[in-house]
Coordinates of C-alpha atoms and ligand atoms in Angstrom, one line a residue:
M1 CA 22.2 22.2 1.3
N2 CA 22.1 25.3 3.4
L3 CA 20.7 27.2 0.4
I4 CA 17.8 24.7 0.1
L5 CA 17.0 24.9 3.8
A6 CA 17.2 28.6 3.6
I7 CA 14.7 28.7 0.8
L8 CA 12.5 26.2 2.6
S9 CA 12.5 28.3 5.8
S10 CA 11.1 31.1 3.6
V11 CA 13.1 33.8 5.4
V12 CA 16.3 34.4 3.6
I13 CA 18.5 36.7 5.6
A14 CA 22.0 37.3 4.5
G15 CA 24.0 40.4 4.3
Q16 CA 25.7 43.1 6.2
V17 CA 24.3 46.2 7.9
C18 CA 26.5 48.9 9.5
P19 CA 24.4 51.2 11.7
Q20 CA 27.7 53.1 12.2
Q21 CA 30.2 52.8 9.3
N22 CA 33.6 51.5 10.4
S23 CA 32.4 51.3 14.0
F24 CA 29.5 48.9 14.3
C25 CA 28.5 46.3 11.7
V26 CA 26.2 43.3 11.8
V27 CA 26.5 40.4 9.4
A28 CA 23.6 37.9 9.2
Q29 CA 23.4 34.6 7.5
T30 CA 20.7 31.9 7.6
Q31 CA 21.9 28.4 8.5
G32 CA 19.1 25.9 8.4
S33 CA 16.5 27.0 10.9
D34 CA 19.0 29.3 12.6
T35 CA 20.2 32.8 11.8
C36 CA 23.8 33.5 12.7
F37 CA 25.0 36.9 13.5
T38 CA 28.5 38.3 13.5
I39 CA 29.1 41.6 15.3
H40 CA 32.1 43.8 14.5
S41 CA 32.7 46.8 16.7
S42 CA 35.2 49.5 17.3
F43 CA 34.2 49.4 21.0
N44 CA 36.2 47.0 23.2
G45 CA 33.9 46.9 26.3
W46 CA 30.6 45.2 25.4
N47 CA 28.6 45.0 22.2
G48 CA 25.0 43.9 21.7
I49 CA 22.2 43.8 19.3
G50 CA 18.5 43.6 20.2
I51 CA 16.0 41.9 17.9
G52 CA 12.3 42.7 17.4
S53 CA 12.2 46.2 18.9
T54 CA 13.5 49.7 18.0
R55 CA 13.9 50.5 21.7
M56 CA 15.3 48.6 24.7
K57 CA 11.9 47.6 26.0
G58 CA 10.9 44.3 24.3
A59 CA 14.2 43.7 22.6
D60 CA 15.7 40.2 22.5
M61 CA 19.3 41.2 23.2
Y62 CA 22.5 39.3 22.6
I63 CA 25.5 41.0 24.3
G64 CA 29.1 39.9 24.1
W65 CA 32.3 40.9 25.9
T66 CA 35.8 39.4 26.3
N67 CA 35.9 36.9 29.1
S68 CA 38.7 35.9 31.5
T69 CA 40.3 33.4 29.0
G70 CA 40.3 35.8 26.1
G71 CA 37.3 34.3 24.3
V72 CA 33.9 36.1 24.0
T73 CA 31.1 35.3 26.3
V74 CA 27.7 36.1 24.8
G75 CA 24.6 36.4 27.0
N76 CA 20.9 36.6 26.0
F77 CA 19.0 39.3 27.8
L78 CA 15.4 40.7 27.5
G79 CA 15.2 44.4 27.4
G80 CA 12.9 46.0 30.0
G81 CA 13.6 49.7 30.4
H82 CA 16.6 51.9 30.4
S83 CA 18.8 49.9 32.7
Q84 CA 20.9 46.7 32.4
P85 CA 18.5 44.2 30.9
P86 CA 17.7 41.0 32.8
V87 CA 19.1 37.7 31.7
N88 CA 16.6 35.7 29.6
T89 CA 15.5 32.5 31.4
V90 CA 16.1 30.6 28.2
Q91 CA 19.4 31.3 26.5
N92 CA 18.4 31.0 22.8
H93 CA 21.9 31.1 21.2
R94 CA 25.2 29.3 21.0
V95 CA 28.6 31.0 20.4
V96 CA 30.3 29.8 17.2
S97 CA 33.7 30.6 15.7
L98 CA 34.0 33.8 13.8
M99 CA 31.9 33.5 10.6
D100 CA 33.0 36.8 8.9
P101 CA 36.6 38.1 8.8
K102 CA 37.4 40.7 11.4
P103 CA 37.8 44.2 9.7
S104 CA 40.9 46.2 10.7
W105 CA 38.9 48.8 12.6
S106 CA 37.2 46.2 14.8
Q107 CA 38.2 45.8 18.5
L108 CA 35.7 43.1 19.3
S109 CA 34.2 40.6 16.8
F110 CA 32.1 37.5 17.6
S111 CA 29.5 35.3 16.1
F112 CA 26.5 33.4 17.5
C113 CA 23.6 31.5 16.1
R114 CA 20.0 31.4 17.3
P115 CA 16.7 30.1 15.9
T116 CA 15.3 32.3 13.2
V117 CA 11.7 31.8 14.5
L118 CA 11.0 31.9 18.3
S119 CA 7.5 31.5 19.6
S120 CA 8.3 32.3 23.2
N121 CA 11.2 33.7 25.3
G122 CA 12.5 35.8 22.5
Q123 CA 11.8 37.6 19.2
S124 CA 11.8 36.1 15.7
V125 CA 14.2 37.4 13.0
T126 CA 12.0 38.6 10.2
P127 CA 12.8 40.9 7.2
T128 CA 10.8 43.7 8.8
A129 CA 11.9 43.3 12.4
G130 CA 13.3 46.4 14.1
F131 CA 16.8 46.1 15.6
I132 CA 18.8 48.1 18.1
Y133 CA 22.4 48.0 19.0
G134 CA 24.4 49.2 22.0
A135 CA 28.2 49.4 22.4
S136 CA 30.5 50.4 25.2
G137 CA 34.1 51.2 25.5
N138 CA 34.1 50.3 29.2
I139 CA 35.1 46.7 30.1
P140 CA 32.2 45.3 32.1
T141 CA 32.8 44.7 35.8
G142 CA 31.6 41.9 37.9
N143 CA 32.3 38.3 36.8
L144 CA 33.3 38.3 33.2
D145 CA 32.6 34.5 32.8
D146 CA 29.1 34.6 34.3
I147 CA 26.2 36.3 32.5
N148 CA 24.3 36.4 35.8
K149 CA 27.0 38.3 37.5
I150 CA 28.1 40.6 34.8
N151 CA 27.8 44.4 35.3
L152 CA 27.5 46.3 32.0
L153 CA 28.2 50.0 32.1
Q154 CA 25.8 52.1 30.0
H155 CA 26.5 52.2 26.3
D156 CA 28.6 54.9 24.6
A157 CA 26.8 54.4 21.3
N158 CA 23.3 53.2 20.6
D159 CA 20.8 53.4 17.8
A160 CA 17.8 51.6 16.3
F161 CA 18.0 50.3 12.7
Q162 CA 15.7 48.3 10.5
P163 CA 18.1 46.1 8.5
D164 CA 17.1 44.5 5.3
F165 CA 19.7 41.8 5.3
S166 CA 18.2 40.2 2.2
A167 CA 18.9 43.2 0.0
S168 CA 22.2 43.2 -1.9
N169 CA 22.6 46.9 -1.4
V170 CA 21.7 47.1 2.2
P171 CA 19.9 50.3 3.3
V172 CA 20.1 51.4 6.9
V173 CA 17.1 53.1 8.5
S174 CA 18.3 54.8 11.6
N175 CA 16.4 55.9 14.6
N176 CA 18.4 59.1 14.5
G177 CA 17.8 59.9 10.9
G178 CA 21.1 58.9 9.4
S179 CA 23.5 56.0 9.1
N180 CA 25.6 57.6 11.9
T181 CA 24.4 58.1 15.4
V182 CA 23.3 61.7 15.9
K183 CA 24.5 62.9 19.3
P184 CA 22.2 65.1 21.3
I185 CA 23.3 68.7 21.6
L186 CA 23.4 68.4 25.4
T187 CA 23.8 65.2 27.4
P188 CA 22.2 64.7 30.9
S189 CA 24.8 65.0 33.7
S190 CA 25.0 62.8 36.8
N191 CA 22.5 65.1 38.6
F192 CA 19.6 64.3 36.2
S193 CA 18.7 61.7 33.7
L194 CA 17.2 61.9 30.2
Q195 CA 14.1 60.4 31.7
S196 CA 13.7 63.4 34.1
V197 CA 14.2 65.8 31.1
I198 CA 11.5 63.9 29.2
I199 CA 9.1 64.0 32.2
T200 CA 9.7 67.8 32.6
H201 CA 8.9 68.2 28.9
G202 CA 5.7 66.2 29.4
V203 CA 4.5 68.0 32.5
L204 CA 5.1 71.4 30.8
M205 CA 3.2 70.3 27.6
F206 CA 0.4 68.9 29.8
I207 CA -0.1 72.2 31.5
A208 CA 0.3 74.1 28.1
W209 CA -2.3 72.0 26.2
A210 CA -4.5 70.0 28.6
V211 CA -5.0 72.6 31.3
S212 CA -4.3 76.2 30.3
P213 CA -6.3 76.4 27.0
F214 CA -9.6 75.3 28.7
I215 CA -9.2 78.3 31.1
G216 CA -7.8 80.8 28.6
I217 CA -10.4 80.0 25.9
Y218 CA -13.3 79.9 28.5
I219 CA -12.3 83.4 29.6
A220 CA -12.2 84.7 26.0
R221 CA -15.4 83.1 25.0
Y222 CA -17.7 83.5 28.0
L223 CA -16.3 86.1 30.4
K224 CA -15.5 89.3 28.3
S225 CA -18.4 91.3 29.7
A226 CA -18.2 89.9 33.1
L227 CA -14.5 90.6 33.6
G228 CA -14.1 93.8 31.7
H229 CA -10.5 94.7 30.7
T230 CA -9.1 91.9 32.9
W231 CA -10.3 89.2 30.5
Y232 CA -7.6 90.3 28.0
I233 CA -4.9 90.2 30.6
L234 CA -6.0 86.8 31.8
H235 CA -6.3 85.5 28.3
V236 CA -2.8 86.6 27.4
F237 CA -1.5 85.1 30.6
F238 CA -2.9 81.7 30.0
M239 CA -2.4 81.5 26.2
A240 CA 0.8 83.4 25.6
V241 CA 2.6 82.5 28.9
L242 CA 1.2 79.3 30.3
T243 CA 0.6 77.8 26.8
G244 CA 3.0 79.7 24.5
V245 CA 6.1 80.2 26.6
A246 CA 5.8 76.8 28.3
T247 CA 5.5 75.1 24.8
L248 CA 8.7 76.9 23.6
V249 CA 10.7 76.2 26.7
S250 CA 9.6 72.5 26.8
F251 CA 10.4 72.1 23.1
I252 CA 13.8 73.7 23.4
L253 CA 14.5 71.4 26.4
I254 CA 13.7 68.2 24.5
F255 CA 15.4 69.4 21.3
L256 CA 18.7 69.9 23.2
Y257 CA 18.7 66.6 25.0
S258 CA 17.1 64.2 22.6
A259 CA 19.0 62.7 19.7
D260 CA 15.8 62.2 17.6
R261 CA 15.5 64.8 14.9
F262 CA 12.0 64.4 13.5
S263 CA 12.7 61.1 11.8
N264 CA 12.0 58.7 14.6
I265 CA 11.8 55.1 13.5
D266 CA 8.9 54.5 15.9
A267 CA 5.5 55.4 14.3
I268 CA 4.1 56.9 17.5
G269 CA 7.4 58.7 18.2
N270 CA 7.5 60.0 14.6
A271 CA 3.9 61.3 14.7
H272 CA 4.6 62.9 18.1
E273 CA 7.7 64.7 16.9
K274 CA 6.2 65.9 13.6
I275 CA 2.9 67.1 15.1
G276 CA 4.9 68.7 17.9
L277 CA 6.9 70.7 15.4
V278 CA 3.7 72.0 13.7
V279 CA 2.2 72.9 17.2
V280 CA 5.4 74.9 18.1
V281 CA 5.4 76.9 14.8
A282 CA 1.6 77.4 14.9
V283 CA 1.5 78.6 18.5
V284 CA 3.8 81.5 17.5
I285 CA 1.6 82.4 14.6
Q286 CA -1.4 82.2 16.9
I287 CA 0.1 84.6 19.4
I288 CA 0.9 87.1 16.5
L289 CA -2.7 86.8 15.2
G290 CA -4.0 87.5 18.7
Y291 CA -1.7 90.6 19.0
I292 CA -3.0 91.9 15.6
S293 CA -6.6 91.3 16.6
N294 CA -6.2 93.3 19.7
A295 CA -4.1 96.1 18.1
K296 CA -6.6 96.5 15.2
F297 CA -9.7 96.3 17.3
D298 CA -12.3 98.8 16.3
P299 CA -15.4 99.0 18.6
D300 CA -17.5 100.2 15.7
R301 CA -16.7 97.3 13.4
P302 CA -19.8 95.9 11.7
A303 CA -18.5 92.3 11.6
I304 CA -15.6 90.1 12.9
P305 CA -12.6 90.7 10.7
W306 CA -10.6 87.8 9.1
W307 CA -7.7 88.0 11.4
D308 CA -10.0 87.5 14.4
Q309 CA -11.7 84.6 12.6
A310 CA -8.2 83.1 11.8
H311 CA -7.2 83.4 15.4
W312 CA -10.4 81.6 16.5
W313 CA -10.0 78.7 14.0
L314 CA -6.3 78.3 14.3
G315 CA -6.8 78.4 18.1
R316 CA -9.4 75.7 18.1
S317 CA -7.5 73.4 15.7
L318 CA -4.3 74.0 17.6
F319 CA -5.9 73.2 20.9
L320 CA -7.1 69.9 19.5
L321 CA -3.7 69.1 17.9
G322 CA -1.9 70.0 21.1
L323 CA -4.2 67.7 23.1
V324 CA -3.7 64.8 20.6
N325 CA 0.0 65.3 20.9
V326 CA 0.0 65.2 24.7
Y327 CA -1.7 61.9 24.3
L328 CA 0.8 60.7 21.7
G329 CA 3.6 61.8 24.0
I330 CA 2.2 59.8 26.9
A331 CA 1.8 56.8 24.5
Y332 CA 5.4 57.2 23.3
Y333 CA 6.8 57.5 26.8
S334 CA 5.1 54.3 27.8
R335 CA 6.9 52.4 25.0
N336 CA 10.2 53.3 26.4
Y337 CA 9.6 53.6 30.2
D338 CA 7.0 52.3 32.6
L339 CA 4.1 54.7 32.8
A340 CA 2.6 55.2 36.2
G341 CA -1.0 53.9 36.3
W342 CA -2.5 57.2 37.3
V343 CA -1.2 59.3 34.4
L344 CA -3.8 58.4 31.7
P345 CA -6.8 58.6 34.1
V346 CA -5.7 62.0 35.2
F347 CA -5.4 63.0 31.5
W348 CA -8.9 61.9 30.7
I349 CA -10.4 63.4 33.9
V350 CA -8.8 66.8 33.2
I351 CA -10.2 66.7 29.6
A352 CA -13.7 65.7 30.9
V353 CA -13.7 68.5 33.5
G354 CA -12.5 71.0 30.8
I355 CA -15.2 69.9 28.3
A356 CA -17.9 70.0 31.1
G357 CA -16.8 73.5 31.9
M358 CA -17.1 74.6 28.2
I359 CA -20.6 73.1 28.0
Y360 CA -21.6 74.9 31.2
G361 CA -20.2 78.2 29.8
Q362 CA -22.0 77.7 26.5
A363 CA -25.3 76.9 28.2
T364 CA -25.3 79.6 30.8
K365 CA -23.4 82.5 29.0
G366 CA -23.0 81.8 25.3
Q367 CA -20.3 83.2 23.1
D368 CA -19.5 86.8 24.1
N369 CA -18.3 88.9 21.1
H370 CA -17.9 92.5 20.6
V371 CA -19.4 93.9 17.5
K372 CA -20.5 97.6 17.4
S373 CA -20.1 97.9 21.1
T374 CA -19.1 101.1 22.8
E375 CA -16.9 99.5 25.4
D376 CA -13.2 100.3 26.0
S377 CA -11.3 98.7 23.2
R378 CA -8.9 97.1 25.7
K379 CA -11.8 94.9 26.9
I380 CA -12.2 93.4 23.6
M381 CA -11.6 90.1 22.1
V382 CA -8.3 88.6 21.1
S383 CA -9.6 85.1 21.0
E384 CA -13.0 83.7 21.0
Ligands
HEM16 C1 24.1 48.6 30.8 C2 22.8 48.7 30.7 C3 22.1 49.8 30.0 C4 21.8 51.0 30.4 C5 22.1 51.6 31.8 C6 21.1 51.7 29.4 C7 20.6 53.0 29.5 C8 19.9 53.7 28.5 C9 19.4 55.0 28.6 C10 19.5 55.9 29.8 C11 18.8 55.3 27.4 C12 18.1 56.6 27.1 C13 19.1 57.6 26.5 C14 19.0 57.7 25.0 O1 17.9 57.4 24.4 O2 20.0 58.0 24.4 C15 19.0 54.2 26.6 C16 18.6 54.1 25.3 C17 18.8 53.1 24.4 N1 19.5 51.9 24.7 FE1 20.3 51.4 26.5 N2 21.0 50.9 28.3 C18 21.7 49.7 28.6 C19 21.8 48.7 27.8 C20 21.5 48.6 26.4 C21 21.7 47.5 25.5 C22 22.4 46.2 25.9 C23 21.3 47.9 24.3 C24 21.3 47.2 23.0 C25 21.7 45.9 22.8 C26 20.8 49.2 24.4 C27 20.2 50.0 23.4 C28 19.6 51.2 23.5 C29 19.0 51.9 22.5 C30 18.8 51.5 21.0 C31 18.5 53.1 23.0 C32 17.7 54.2 22.3 C33 16.2 53.8 22.2 C34 15.5 53.8 23.5 O3 15.2 54.9 23.9 O4 15.3 52.8 24.1 N3 20.9 49.6 25.7 N4 19.7 53.2 27.3
NAG17 C1 35.4 32.4 27.1 O1 34.8 32.4 25.8 C2 35.1 31.2 25.0 C3 34.4 31.5 23.7 O2 33.0 31.6 23.9 C4 34.6 30.0 25.7 O3 34.9 28.9 24.9 C5 35.3 29.9 27.0 O4 34.8 28.8 27.7 C6 35.0 31.2 27.8 N1 35.8 31.1 29.1 C7 35.2 31.1 30.3 C8 36.1 31.0 31.4 O5 34.0 31.2 30.4

């Protein structure tokens, strides 16, 4: 009977996924129009899964903990940001007796059932839905028997996964690039949060790619004659320090504090991390090319040599890539946190002002290159 209903409901979901082997496993089985989940966890505080999102924001969460009479209370919450999620106005689930035997390593096991398809107040279970889990070894405080008065302390383990419960050999796709949670190299202390690390990373990259290149490239392209030797010093300051050093510092910062390792489950996050890596490597090459161009400068040269050309074209493409990645970073941030309304307008205004400045330079001055000039070599180009 169940089998027939499961086939009729067209979404057959049955199987086990362990985002963390011998530490956190989820068993799912279809029962009529419901999907029932069993959670086994080595954490004895609280354990939850979120359906329909690979981040807390937007996830339809079911969280269970041991209540005052020794049973498990399960609450349905809707993830908003990186804090305790608010209680769902409609509780979509019912707790049922354990549907899958408790493994020896499990400290807390419980089962609940909820509709497979939800059109409002929750997310549907589909074969491609993203999932998250969170687990804590700290017993919640507040009233253990009341989902409205429970106080969950932040998780000790968390990850995103995309379970294919219908596959017999269940693959685990992890947010952190493996079936086990990758720990960040450094964790934020009580003085600062991961969010403040992310904002610092973003502000540095914004200066490095949305502000500094407009000025540094403008100087190299239009102000060589006007500024004399100073053009080179200014160009190096903007491009090697404000762009180059800031990029490296900002990259190292996020690399140390983030658990993502270039295999983010989120498409925007994934693109942002991979493009970011390319930008970091390319900016180092770009600075080396600039150094060569200056060192090998010959005022009697008949034409622009290839390393100069390479520096121009890598510089132009890198600038574009960096700008795109700042935008992707803002988009990725807004998927996990609430983005202040002024951020994107400021981004677009800065770009508009930068482009207007470039158009002004091109119209009034034109590209300023040194070929067969008799000027002091130090005045001469490094970038366009
Ligand atoms: C007690 C309330 C909670 C607090 C204070 C909290 C806090 C946080 C913070 C600060 C982060 C960012 C750090 C990081 O990415 O490693 C985070 C991420 C995460 N949390 Fe929570 N969390 C809570 C509840 C939950 C619950 C109930 C779940 C799952 C059912 C969950 C799942 C996740 C996941 C999967 C991530 C990584 C993806 C993302 O960035 O959103 N959290 N949480
Ligand atoms: C504790 O959990 C069990 C199982 O869900 C439930 O039957 C019982 O009513 C709960 N106790 C209280 C006091 O809420």
